[in-house]
Coordinates of C-alpha atoms in Angstrom, one line a residue:
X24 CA 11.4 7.8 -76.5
X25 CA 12.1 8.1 -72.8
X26 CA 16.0 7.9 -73.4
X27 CA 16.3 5.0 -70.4
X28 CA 17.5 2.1 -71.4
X29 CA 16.6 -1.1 -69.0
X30 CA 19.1 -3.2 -67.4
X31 CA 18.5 -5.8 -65.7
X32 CA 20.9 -8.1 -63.7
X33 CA 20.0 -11.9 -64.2
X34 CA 21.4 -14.9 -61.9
X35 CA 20.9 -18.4 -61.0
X36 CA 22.4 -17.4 -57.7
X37 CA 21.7 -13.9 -55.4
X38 CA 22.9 -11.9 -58.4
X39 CA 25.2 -10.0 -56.5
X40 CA 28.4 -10.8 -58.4
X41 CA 26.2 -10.1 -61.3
X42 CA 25.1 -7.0 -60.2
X43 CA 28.8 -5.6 -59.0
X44 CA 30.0 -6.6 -62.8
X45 CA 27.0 -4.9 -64.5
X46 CA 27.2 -1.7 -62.4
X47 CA 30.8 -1.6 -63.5
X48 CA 30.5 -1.9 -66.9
X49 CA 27.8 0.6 -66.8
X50 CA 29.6 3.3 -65.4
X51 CA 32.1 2.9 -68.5
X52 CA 29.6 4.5 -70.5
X53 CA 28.1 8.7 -69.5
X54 CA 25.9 10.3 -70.8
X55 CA 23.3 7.6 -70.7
X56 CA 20.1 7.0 -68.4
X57 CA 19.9 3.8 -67.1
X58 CA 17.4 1.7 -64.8
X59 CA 18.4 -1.2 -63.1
X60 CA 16.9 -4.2 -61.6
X61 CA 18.1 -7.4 -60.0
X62 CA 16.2 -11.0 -60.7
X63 CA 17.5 -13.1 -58.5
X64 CA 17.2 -17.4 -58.6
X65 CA 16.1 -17.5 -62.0
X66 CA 16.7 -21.5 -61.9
X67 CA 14.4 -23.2 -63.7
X68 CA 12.2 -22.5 -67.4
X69 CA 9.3 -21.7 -65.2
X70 CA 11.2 -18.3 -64.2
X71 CA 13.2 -18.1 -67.1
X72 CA 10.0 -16.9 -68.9
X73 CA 8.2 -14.9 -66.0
X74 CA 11.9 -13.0 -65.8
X75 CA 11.6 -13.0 -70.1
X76 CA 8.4 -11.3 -70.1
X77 CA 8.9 -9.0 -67.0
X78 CA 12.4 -7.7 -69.5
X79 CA 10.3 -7.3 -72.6
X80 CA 7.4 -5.0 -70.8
X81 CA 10.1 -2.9 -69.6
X82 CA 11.8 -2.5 -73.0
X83 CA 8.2 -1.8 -74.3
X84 CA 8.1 0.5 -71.5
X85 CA 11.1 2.5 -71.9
X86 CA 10.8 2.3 -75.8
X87 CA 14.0 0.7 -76.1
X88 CA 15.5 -2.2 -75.7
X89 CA 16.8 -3.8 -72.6
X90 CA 20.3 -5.0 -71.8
X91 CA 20.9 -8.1 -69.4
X92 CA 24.1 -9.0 -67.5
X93 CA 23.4 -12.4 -66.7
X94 CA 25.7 -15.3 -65.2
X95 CA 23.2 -18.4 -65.7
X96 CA 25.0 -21.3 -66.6
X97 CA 22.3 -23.1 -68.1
X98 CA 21.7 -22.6 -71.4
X99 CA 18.3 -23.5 -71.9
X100 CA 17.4 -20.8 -69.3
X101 CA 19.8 -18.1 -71.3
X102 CA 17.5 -19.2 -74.1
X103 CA 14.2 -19.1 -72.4
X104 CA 15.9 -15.5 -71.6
X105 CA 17.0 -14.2 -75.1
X106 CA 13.0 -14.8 -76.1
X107 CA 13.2 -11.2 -74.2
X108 CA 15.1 -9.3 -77.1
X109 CA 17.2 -8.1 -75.1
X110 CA 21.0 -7.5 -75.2
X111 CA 22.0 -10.8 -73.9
X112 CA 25.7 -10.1 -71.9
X113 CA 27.2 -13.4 -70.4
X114 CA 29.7 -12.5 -67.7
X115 CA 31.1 -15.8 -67.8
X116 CA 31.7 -15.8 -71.3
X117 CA 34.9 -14.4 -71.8
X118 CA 36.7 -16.6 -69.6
X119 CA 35.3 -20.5 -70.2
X120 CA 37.6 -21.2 -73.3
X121 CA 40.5 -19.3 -72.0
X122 CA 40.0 -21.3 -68.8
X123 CA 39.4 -24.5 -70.6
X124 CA 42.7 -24.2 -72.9
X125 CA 44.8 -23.7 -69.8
X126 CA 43.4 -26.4 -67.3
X127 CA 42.8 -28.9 -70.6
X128 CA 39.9 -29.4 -69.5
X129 CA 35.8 -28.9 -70.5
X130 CA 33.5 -27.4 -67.9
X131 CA 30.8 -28.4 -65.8
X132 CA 28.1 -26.0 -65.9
X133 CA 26.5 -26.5 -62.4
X134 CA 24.0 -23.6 -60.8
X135 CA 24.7 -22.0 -57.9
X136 CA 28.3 -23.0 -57.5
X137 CA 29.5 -19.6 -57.1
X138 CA 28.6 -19.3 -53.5
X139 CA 28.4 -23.1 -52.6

């Protein structure tokens, strides 16, 4: 075993908010070995699954498994994702129902918004 465990940053958008979270989190944590990569614009099923299988080689790889930080608001593209094995870490997730209970209201998951 290599002890390097994959990371890889995975957004709808640039990935840069993405990114800045992961890194963060990741420095929470010493002691470890870790190898980052950014996949930026993963919009659509199509590159869902080329991102998917590009995480799964590098878990194969690395001999363990990988870790994403994702913000994709889709879900069928977080599933399309998950087919990786890897650790699947929404950064959005905390704060949707919190969110929702205080505005009363449901949201609209719409891609690339965070920059628009």
């Amino acid at each position: 075993m290599s002890g390097v465990r994959p990371v890889f940053y995975v957004s709808d958008g640039t990935g840069i908010t993405t990114e800045t979270i992961g890194h963060s989190l990741l420095t929470q944590f010493v002691g470890f070995s870790f190898v980052t990569d950014r996949i930026s614009f993963v919009d659509d099923p199509h590159k869902a699954s080329e991102a998917a299988q590009r995480i799964q080689a590098a878990g194969l790889r690395h001999e363990s498994r990988p870790i994403v930080i994702h913000s994709n608001v889709d879900p069928a593209i977080s599933e399309v994702l998950a087919e990786s094995g890897a650790l699947m870490l929404d950064v959005f997730a905390p704060f949707i129902q919190p969110m929702e209970h205080e505005l009363g209201a449901l949201h609209e998951s719409r891609v690339g918004q965070a920059h628009g």
